Short mmCIF file of C-alpha atoms in Angstrom, two decimals:
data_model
loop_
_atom_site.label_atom_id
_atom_site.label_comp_id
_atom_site.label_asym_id
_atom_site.label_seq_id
_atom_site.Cartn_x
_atom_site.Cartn_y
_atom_site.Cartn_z
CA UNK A 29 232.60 105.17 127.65
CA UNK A 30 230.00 103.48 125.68
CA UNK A 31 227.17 101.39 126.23
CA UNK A 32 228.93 98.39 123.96
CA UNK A 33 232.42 98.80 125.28
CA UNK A 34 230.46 98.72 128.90
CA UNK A 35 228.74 94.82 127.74
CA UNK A 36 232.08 93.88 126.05
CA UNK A 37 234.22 93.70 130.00
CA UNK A 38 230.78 93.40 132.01
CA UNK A 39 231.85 90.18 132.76
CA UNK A 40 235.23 91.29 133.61
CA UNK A 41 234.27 93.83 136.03
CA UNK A 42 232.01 91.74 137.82
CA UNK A 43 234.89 89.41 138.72
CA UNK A 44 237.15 92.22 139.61
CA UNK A 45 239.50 91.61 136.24
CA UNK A 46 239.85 95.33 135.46
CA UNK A 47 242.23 97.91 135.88
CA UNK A 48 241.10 100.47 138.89
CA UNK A 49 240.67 103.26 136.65
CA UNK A 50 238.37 100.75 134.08
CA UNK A 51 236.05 99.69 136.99
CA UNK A 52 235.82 103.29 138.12
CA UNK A 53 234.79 104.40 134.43
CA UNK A 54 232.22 100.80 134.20
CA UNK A 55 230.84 102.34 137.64
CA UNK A 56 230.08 105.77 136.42
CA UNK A 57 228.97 104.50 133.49
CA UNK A 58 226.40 102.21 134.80
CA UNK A 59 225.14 105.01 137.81
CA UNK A 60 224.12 107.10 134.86
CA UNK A 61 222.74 104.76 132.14
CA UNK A 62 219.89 102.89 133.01
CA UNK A 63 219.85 99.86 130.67
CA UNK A 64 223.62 98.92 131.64
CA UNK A 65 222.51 99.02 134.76
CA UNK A 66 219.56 96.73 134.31
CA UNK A 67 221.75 94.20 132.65
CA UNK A 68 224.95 94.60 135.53
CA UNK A 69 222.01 93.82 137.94
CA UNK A 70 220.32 90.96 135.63
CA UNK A 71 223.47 89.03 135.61
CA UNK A 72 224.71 89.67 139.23
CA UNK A 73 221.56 88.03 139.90
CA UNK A 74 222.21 84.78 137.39
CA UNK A 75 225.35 84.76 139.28
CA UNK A 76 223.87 84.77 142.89
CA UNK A 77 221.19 81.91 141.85
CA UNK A 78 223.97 79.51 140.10
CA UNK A 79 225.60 79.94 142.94
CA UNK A 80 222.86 78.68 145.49
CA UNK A 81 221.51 75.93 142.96
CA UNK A 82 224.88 74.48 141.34
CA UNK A 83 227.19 74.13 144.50
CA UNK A 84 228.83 71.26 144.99
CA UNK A 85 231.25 69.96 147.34
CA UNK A 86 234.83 68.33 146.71
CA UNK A 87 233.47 65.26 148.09
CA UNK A 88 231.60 65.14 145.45
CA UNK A 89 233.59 66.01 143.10
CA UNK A 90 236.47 63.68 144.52
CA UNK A 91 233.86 60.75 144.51
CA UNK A 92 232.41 61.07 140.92
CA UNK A 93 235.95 61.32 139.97
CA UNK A 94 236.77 57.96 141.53
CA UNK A 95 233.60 56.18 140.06
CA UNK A 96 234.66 57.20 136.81
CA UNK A 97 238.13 56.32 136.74
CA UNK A 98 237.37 52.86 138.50
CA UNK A 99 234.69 51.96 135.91
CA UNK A 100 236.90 53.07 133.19
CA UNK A 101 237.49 49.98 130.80
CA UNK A 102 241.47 49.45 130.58
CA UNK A 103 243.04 49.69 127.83
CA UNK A 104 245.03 46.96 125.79
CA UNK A 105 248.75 47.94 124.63
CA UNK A 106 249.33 46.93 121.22
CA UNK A 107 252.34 44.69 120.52
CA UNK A 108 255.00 47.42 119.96
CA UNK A 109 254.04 48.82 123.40
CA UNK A 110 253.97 45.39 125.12
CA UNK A 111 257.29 44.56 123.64
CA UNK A 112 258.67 48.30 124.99
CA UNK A 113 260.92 48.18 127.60
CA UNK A 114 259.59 48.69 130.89
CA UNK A 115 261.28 52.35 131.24
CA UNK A 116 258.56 53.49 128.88
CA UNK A 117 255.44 52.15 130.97
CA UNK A 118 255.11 55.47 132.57
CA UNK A 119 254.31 57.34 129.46
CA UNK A 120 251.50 54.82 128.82
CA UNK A 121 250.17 55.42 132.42
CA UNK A 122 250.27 58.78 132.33
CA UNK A 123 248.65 58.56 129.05
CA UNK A 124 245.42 56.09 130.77
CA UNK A 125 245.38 58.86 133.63
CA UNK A 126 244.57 61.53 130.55
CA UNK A 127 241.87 59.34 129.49
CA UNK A 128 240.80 58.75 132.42
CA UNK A 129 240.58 62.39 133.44
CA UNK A 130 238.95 63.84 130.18
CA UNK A 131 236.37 61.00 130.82
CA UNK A 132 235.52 62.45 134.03
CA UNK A 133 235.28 65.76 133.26
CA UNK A 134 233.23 65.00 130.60
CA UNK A 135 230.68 63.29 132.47
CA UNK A 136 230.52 65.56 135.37
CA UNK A 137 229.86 68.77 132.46
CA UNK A 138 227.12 66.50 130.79
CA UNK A 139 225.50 65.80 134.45
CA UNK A 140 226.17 69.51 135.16
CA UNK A 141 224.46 70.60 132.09
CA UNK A 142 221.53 67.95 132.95
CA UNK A 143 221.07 69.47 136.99
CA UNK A 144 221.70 73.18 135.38
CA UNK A 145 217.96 75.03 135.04
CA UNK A 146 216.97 76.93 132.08
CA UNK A 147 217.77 80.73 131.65
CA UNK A 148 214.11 81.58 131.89
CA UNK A 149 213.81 79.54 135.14
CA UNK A 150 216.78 80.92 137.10
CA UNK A 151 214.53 84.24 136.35
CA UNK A 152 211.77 83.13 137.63
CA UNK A 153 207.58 83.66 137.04
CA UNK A 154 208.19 87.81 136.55
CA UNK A 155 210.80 87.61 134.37
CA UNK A 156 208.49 85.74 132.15
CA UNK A 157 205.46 87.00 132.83
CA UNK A 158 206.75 90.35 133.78
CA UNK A 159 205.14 94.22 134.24
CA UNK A 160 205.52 96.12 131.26
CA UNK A 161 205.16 99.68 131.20
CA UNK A 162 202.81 100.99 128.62
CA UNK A 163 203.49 104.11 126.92
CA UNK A 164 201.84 104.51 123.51
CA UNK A 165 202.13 108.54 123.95
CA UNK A 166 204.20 109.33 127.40
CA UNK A 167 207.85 108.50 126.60
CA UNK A 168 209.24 105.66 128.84
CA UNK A 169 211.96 107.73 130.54
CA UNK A 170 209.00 109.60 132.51
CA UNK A 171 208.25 106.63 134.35
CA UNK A 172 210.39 106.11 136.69
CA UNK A 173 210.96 103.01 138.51
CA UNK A 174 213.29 102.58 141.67
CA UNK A 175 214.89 99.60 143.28
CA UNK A 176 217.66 99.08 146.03
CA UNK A 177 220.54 96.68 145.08
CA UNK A 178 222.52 95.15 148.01
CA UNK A 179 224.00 98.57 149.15
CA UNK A 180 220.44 99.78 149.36
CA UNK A 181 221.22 102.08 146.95
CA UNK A 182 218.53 103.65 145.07
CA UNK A 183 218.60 103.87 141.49
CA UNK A 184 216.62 104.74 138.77
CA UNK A 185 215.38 102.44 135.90
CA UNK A 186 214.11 103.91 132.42
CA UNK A 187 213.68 100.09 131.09
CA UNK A 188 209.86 99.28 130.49
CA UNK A 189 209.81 96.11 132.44
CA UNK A 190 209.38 96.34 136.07
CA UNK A 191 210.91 93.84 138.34
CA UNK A 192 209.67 92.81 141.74
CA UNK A 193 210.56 94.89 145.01
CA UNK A 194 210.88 98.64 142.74
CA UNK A 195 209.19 101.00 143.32
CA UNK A 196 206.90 102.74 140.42
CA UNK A 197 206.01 106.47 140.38
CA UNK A 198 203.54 107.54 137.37
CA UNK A 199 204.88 110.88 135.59
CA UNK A 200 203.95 113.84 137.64
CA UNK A 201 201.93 115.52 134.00
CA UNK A 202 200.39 112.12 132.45
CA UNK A 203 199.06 108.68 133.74
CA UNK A 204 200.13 105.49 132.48
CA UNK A 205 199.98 101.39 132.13
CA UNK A 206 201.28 98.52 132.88
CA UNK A 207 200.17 95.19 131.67
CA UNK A 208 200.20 92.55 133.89
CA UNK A 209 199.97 88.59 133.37
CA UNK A 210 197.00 86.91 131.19
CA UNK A 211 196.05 90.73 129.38
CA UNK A 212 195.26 92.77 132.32
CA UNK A 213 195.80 96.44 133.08
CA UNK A 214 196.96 98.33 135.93
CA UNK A 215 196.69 101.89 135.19
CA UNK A 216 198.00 104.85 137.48
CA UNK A 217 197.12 108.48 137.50
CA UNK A 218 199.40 110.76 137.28
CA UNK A 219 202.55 111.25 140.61
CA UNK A 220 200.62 107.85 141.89
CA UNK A 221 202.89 105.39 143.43
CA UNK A 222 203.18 101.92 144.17
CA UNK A 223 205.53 99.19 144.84
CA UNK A 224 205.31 96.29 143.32
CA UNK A 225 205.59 93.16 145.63
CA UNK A 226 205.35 89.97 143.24
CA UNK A 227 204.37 89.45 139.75
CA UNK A 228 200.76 89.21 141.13
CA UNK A 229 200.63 91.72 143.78
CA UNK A 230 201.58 96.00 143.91
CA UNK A 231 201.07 98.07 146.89
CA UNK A 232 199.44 101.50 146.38
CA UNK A 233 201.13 103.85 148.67
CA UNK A 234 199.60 106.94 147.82
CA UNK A 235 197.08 108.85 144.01
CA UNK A 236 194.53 106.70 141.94
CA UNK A 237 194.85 102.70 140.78
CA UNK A 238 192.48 101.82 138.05
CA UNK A 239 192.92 97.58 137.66
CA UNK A 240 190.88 96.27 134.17
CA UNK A 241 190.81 92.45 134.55
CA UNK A 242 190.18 89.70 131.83
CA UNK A 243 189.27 85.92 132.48
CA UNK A 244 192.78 84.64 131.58
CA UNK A 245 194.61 87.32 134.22
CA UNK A 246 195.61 85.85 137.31
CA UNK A 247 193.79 87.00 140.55
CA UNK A 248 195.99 90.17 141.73
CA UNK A 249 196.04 92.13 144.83
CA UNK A 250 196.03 95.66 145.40
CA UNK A 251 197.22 96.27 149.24
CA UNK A 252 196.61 99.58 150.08
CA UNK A 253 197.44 100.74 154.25
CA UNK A 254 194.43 99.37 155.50
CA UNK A 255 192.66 97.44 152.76
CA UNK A 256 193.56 94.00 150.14
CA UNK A 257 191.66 94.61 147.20
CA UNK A 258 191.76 91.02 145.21
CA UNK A 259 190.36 91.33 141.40
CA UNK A 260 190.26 89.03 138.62
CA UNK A 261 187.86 88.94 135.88
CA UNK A 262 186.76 92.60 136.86
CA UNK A 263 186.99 96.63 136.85
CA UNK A 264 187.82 98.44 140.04
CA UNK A 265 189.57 101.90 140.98
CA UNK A 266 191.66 102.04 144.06
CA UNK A 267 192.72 105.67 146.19
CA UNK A 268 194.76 106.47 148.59
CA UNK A 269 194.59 109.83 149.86
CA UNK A 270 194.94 111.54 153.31
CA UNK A 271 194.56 108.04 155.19
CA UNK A 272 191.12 107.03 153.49
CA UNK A 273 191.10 104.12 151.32
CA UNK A 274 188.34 104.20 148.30
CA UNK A 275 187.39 101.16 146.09
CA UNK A 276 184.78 101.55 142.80
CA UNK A 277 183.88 98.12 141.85
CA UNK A 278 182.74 99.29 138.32
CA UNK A 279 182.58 95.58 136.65
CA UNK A 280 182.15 92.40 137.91
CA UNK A 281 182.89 91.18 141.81
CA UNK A 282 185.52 92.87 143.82
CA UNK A 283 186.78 91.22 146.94
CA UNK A 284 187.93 93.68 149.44
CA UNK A 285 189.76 92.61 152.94
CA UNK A 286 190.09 94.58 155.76
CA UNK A 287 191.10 93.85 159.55
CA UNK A 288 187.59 95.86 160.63
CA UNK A 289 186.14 92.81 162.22
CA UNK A 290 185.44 93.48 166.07
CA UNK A 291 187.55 89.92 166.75
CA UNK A 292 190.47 91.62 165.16
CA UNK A 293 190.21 89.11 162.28
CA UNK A 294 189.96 89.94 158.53
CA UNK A 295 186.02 91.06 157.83
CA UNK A 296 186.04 90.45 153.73
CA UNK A 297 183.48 92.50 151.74
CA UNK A 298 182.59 91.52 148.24
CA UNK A 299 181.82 94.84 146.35
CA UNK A 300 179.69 94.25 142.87
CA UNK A 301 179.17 96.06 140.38
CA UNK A 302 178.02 99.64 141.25
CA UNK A 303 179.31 99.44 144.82
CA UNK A 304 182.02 102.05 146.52
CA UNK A 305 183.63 101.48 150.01
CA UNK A 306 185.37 103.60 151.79
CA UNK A 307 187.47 103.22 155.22
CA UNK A 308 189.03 106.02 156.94
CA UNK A 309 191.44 106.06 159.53
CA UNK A 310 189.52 105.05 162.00
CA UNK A 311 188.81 101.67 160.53
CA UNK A 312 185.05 102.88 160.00
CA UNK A 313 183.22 101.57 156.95
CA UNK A 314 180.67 102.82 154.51
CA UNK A 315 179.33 101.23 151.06
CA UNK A 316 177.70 103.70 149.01
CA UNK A 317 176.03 103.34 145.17
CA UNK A 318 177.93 104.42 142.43
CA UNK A 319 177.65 105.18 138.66
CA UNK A 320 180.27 102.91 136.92
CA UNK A 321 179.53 105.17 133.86
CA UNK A 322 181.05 108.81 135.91
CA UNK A 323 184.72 107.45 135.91
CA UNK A 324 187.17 109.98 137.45
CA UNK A 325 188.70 112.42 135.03
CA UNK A 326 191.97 111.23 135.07
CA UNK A 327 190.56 108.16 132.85
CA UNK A 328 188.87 110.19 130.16
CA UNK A 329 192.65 111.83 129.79
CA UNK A 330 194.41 109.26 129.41
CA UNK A 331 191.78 107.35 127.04
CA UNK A 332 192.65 110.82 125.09
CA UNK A 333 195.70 110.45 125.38
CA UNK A 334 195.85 106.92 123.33
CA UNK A 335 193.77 107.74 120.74
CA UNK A 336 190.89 106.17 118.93
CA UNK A 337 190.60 102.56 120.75
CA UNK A 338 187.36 100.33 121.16
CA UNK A 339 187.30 101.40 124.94
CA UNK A 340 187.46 104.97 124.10
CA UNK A 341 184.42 103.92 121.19
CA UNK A 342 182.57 102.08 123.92
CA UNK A 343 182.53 104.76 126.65
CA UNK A 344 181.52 107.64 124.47
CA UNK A 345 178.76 104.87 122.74
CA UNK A 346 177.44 104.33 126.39
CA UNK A 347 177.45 108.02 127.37
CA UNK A 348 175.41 108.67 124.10
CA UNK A 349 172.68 106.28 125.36
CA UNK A 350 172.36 108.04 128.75
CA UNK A 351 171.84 112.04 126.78
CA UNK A 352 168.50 113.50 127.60
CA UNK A 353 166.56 114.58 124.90
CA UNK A 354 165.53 117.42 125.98
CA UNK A 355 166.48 120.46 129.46
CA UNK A 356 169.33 121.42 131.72
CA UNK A 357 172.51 119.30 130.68
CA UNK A 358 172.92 115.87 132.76
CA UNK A 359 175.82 114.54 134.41
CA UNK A 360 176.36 112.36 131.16
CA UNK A 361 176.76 115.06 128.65
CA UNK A 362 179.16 116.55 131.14
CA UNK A 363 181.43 113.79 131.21
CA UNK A 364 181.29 114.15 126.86
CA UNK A 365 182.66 117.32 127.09
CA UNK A 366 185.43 116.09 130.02
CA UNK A 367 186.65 113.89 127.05
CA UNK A 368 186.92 116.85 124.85
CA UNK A 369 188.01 116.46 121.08
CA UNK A 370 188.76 113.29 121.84
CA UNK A 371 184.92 112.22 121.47
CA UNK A 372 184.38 113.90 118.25
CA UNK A 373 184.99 111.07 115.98
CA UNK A 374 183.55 108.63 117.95
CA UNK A 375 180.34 111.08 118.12
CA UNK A 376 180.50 111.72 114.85
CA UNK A 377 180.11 108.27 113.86
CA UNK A 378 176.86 107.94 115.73
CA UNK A 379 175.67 110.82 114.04
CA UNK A 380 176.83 110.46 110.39
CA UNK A 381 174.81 107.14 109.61
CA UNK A 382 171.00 107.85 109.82
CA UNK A 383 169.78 104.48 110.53
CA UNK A 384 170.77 102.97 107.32
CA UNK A 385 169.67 99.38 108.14
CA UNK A 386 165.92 99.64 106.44
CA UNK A 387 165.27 96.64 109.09
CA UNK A 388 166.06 98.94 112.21
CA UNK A 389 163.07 100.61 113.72
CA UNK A 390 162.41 104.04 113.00
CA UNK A 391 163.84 106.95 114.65
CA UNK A 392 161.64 108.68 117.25
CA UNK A 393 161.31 112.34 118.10
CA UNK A 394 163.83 111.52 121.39
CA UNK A 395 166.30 110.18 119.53
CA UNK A 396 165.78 113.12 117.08
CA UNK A 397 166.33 115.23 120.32
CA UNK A 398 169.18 113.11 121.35
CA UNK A 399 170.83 113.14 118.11
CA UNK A 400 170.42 117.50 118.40
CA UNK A 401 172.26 117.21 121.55
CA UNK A 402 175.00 115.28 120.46
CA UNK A 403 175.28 117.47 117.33
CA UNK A 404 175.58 120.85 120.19
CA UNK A 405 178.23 118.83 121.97
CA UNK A 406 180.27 117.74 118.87
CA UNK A 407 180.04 121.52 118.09
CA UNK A 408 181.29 122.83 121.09
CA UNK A 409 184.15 120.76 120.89
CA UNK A 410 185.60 120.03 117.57
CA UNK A 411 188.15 122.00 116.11
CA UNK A 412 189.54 122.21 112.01
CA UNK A 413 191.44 119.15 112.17
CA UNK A 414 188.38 117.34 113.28
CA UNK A 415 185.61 119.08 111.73
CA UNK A 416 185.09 117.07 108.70
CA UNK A 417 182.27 115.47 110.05
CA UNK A 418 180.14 118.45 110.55
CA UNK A 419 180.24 119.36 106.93
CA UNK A 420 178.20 116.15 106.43
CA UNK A 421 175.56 117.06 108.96
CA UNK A 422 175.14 120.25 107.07
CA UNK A 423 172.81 118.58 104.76
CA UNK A 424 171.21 116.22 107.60
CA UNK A 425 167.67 115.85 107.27
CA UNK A 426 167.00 117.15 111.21
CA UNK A 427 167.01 121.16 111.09
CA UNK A 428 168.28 121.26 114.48
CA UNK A 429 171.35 119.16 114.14
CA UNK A 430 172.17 121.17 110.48
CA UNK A 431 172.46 124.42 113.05
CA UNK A 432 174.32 123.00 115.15
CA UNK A 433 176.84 121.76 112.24
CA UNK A 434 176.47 125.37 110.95
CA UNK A 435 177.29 126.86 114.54
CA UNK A 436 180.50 124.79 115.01
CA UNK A 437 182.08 125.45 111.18
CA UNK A 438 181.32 128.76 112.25
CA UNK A 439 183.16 128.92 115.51
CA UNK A 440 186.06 126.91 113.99
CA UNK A 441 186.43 128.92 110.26
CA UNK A 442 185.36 132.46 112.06
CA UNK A 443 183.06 132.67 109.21
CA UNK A 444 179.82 131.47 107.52
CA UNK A 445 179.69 131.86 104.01
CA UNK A 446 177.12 134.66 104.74
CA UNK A 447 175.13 132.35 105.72
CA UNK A 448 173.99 132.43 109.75
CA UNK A 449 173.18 129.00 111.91
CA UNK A 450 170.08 129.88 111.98
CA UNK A 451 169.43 130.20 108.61
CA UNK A 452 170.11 126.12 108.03
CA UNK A 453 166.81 125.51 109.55
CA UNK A 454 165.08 126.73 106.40
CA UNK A 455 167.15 125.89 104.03
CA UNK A 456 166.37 122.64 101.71
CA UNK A 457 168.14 119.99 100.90
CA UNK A 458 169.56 121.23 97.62
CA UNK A 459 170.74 124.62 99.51
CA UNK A 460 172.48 122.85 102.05
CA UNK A 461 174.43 120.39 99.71
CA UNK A 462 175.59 123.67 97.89
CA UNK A 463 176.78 125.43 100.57
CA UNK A 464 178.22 122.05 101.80
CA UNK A 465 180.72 121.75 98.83
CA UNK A 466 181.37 125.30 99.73
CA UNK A 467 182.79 123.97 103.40
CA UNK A 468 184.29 121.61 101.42
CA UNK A 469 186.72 123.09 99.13
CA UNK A 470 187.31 125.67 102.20
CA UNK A 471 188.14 122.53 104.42
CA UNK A 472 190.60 121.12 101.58
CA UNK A 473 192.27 124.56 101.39
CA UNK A 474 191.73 127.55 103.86
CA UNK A 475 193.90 130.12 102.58
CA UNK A 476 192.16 130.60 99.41
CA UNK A 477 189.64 133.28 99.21
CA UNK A 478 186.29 132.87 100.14
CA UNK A 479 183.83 131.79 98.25
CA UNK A 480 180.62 134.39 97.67
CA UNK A 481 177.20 133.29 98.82
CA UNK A 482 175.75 130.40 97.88
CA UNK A 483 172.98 131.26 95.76
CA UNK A 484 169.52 130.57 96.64
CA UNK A 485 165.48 131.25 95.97
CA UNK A 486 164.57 133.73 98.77
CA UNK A 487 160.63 132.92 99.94
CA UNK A 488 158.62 135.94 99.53
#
């Protein structure tokens, strides 16, 4: 069976019209295909709430019937009919009764139509404004989303829209999103589940909630076993893990209920920016500082995983400002390198363009240093697809970020063109454009053979 001979007799199964071996086969069909299912359930459910809304009783019925047949204007028989004997009257009654009838049922299906709710209201709010699954890399059919039916039967759901009451469980090897009313983001790392109680409210039950909230999305409520985390126009990150609850407020005011107050009443917390709370199992609470800028590592993967995106470009543009020009690596250039490849573009583009604006102040020895640092990290991570950019900072005017370039075309190529890293610190400009159209042609095609040195004035 098929998925359109399934939709041609849906209706027909669902009032019991079918053979018993059909409505076996439409029953195995739907256990095992998802999106029938979604649609058997959609319109069992358009069924159950016509039902309850449109009901009306035969006294009803019987009564409109009545009005309409006594307010019906009679109708005059023409002169052949009033000169017909009086055997034929009935036909002409029974002929005003037709009338009469078709009249009625034709106002009672234009007041039926008129009391009848639109589609998109029978629905209601989540059908309209529902969760959508977003999954620009991980295919949908890894999320999995569970609901019972009215045999509490579990089954599984590949459909990207989420209705209320399932259950959601991230894939167990990626995270993923879900976009919620007025442009806000739920995302959850990965094997993290929730349930999802109304269009405005999920349940974490157990892994890692990140909510990103815009001034248009509705307040929404994370309820976790011990905690009601409400956000609106604001970051937070939510875990559940071995009975302690966790909540970052990383942007903006987080409102965080809990029933810690000694009168047994809700105590409510509001968490700004900066702010972490935690609350173990003994109800016991503690607000610490913390970085909004360290965001878990889960995060930086799946900002990898989705590409180049402004939030991806903002993070790594934020991370840059925090680099220390000089000593031991900081906690800042650590999360860089979490990101991975993922940061080289972005990093590249702060290093490429050497303050062409003649109106911008001039560059200082730190962010000389800085920009040397970045260069080592960009090295350290790139790899041939993404090393373009480092062919460009082979002829950069800072000596330290030209090794640097030199040091990562190295480790990507396995060669140097003869020439070592730490020879770019002496070489001039005109040397290192040379040998840069050297990388070049060896970046356009690898296979060929390479090159021999770049010739160049030796200093005595």
């Amino acid at each position: 069976m098929n998925c359109q001979f399934f939709a041609e007799h849906l209706g027909e199964w669902l009032d019991n019209e079918l053979s018993l071996v059909d409505a076996q086969t439409m029953a195995a069909h739907c256990e095992h295909c998802g999106h029938c299912w979604a649609e058997a359930e959609s319109l069992r459910g358009l069924d159950r709430l016509l039902g309850a809304e449109l009901t009306i009783s035969s006294a009803e019925i019987d009564h409109l019937c009545a009005h309409v047949l006594t307010n019906a204007p009679e109708p005059r028989p023409t002169g052949s009919v009033a000169r017909a004997p009086a055997t034929h009257s009935t036909r002409w009654l029974s002929g005003s009764a037709r009338l009469g009838t078709a009249a009625a049922v034709g106002f009672l299906a234009a007041w039926l139509l008129i009391r009848m709710p639109r589609v998109d209201e029978l629905r209601g709010p989540l059908a309209r404004q529902p969760f959508a699954v977003l999954s620009p890399i991980i295919p949908e059919a890894s999320i999995q989303a569970t609901s019972a039916d009215t045999t509490h039967q579990v089954r599984q759901s590949t459909s990207p829209f989420v209705s209320v009451g399932c259950a959601v469980t991230a894939p167990a090897e990626h995270p993923c999103e879900m976009q919620v009313s007025g442009g806000g983001v739920i995302r959850l790392d990965h094997a993290t589940r929730i349930s999802v109680e109304s269009p405005q409210k999920v349940q974490l039950q157990r892994g890692k909630l990140w909510f990103l909230g815009t001034r248009e999305c509705a307040p929404v409520t994370v309820q976790t076993p011990h905690l009601s985390v409400i956000c609106q126009d604001s970051d937070c990150h939510v875990t559940v893990s071995a009975g302690v609850a966790a909540i970052d407020a990383l942007r903006g005011a987080v409102r965080v209920e809990s029933a810690t107050g000694r009168d047994g009443e809700s105590s409510p917390h509001v968490l700004m920016a900066g702010q972490r709370m935690t609350l173990d199992a003994r109800q016991q609470v503690a607000i610490a500082a913390v970085d909004p800028l360290l965001l878990p590592s889960w995060m930086d993967r799946l900002l990898a995983l989705k590409g180049p995106n402004p939030e991806l470009h903002h993070r790594v543009a934020a991370l840059w400002q925090q680099l220390t020009p000089a000593g031991q690596p900081n906690v800042y250039e650590t999360e860089l390198r979490k990101i991975g490849i993922s940061c080289s573009g972005e990093l590249a583009s702060f290093l490429c363009p050497q303050r062409p604006d003649t109106s911008a102040p001039p560059i200082t020895v730190d962010d000389e240093k800085r920009r040397e640092r970045a260069a080592m990290i960009l090295a350290d991570v790139v790899d041939y697809d993404s090393a373009q950019p480092l062919v460009q900072l082979l002829a950069d005017n800072n000596p330290g970020v030209r090794y640097h370039a030199a040091r990562g075309l190295a480790r990507v190529a396995g060669h140097s063109f003869n020439e070592t890293p730490a020879d770019w610190r002496a070489m001039s400009q005109a040397e290192c454009e040379l040998v840069a159209d050297a990388w070049r042609r060896w970046l356009d095609n690898p296979y060929e053979s390479l090159p021999p040195r770049a010739p160049r004035k030796k200093k005595a």
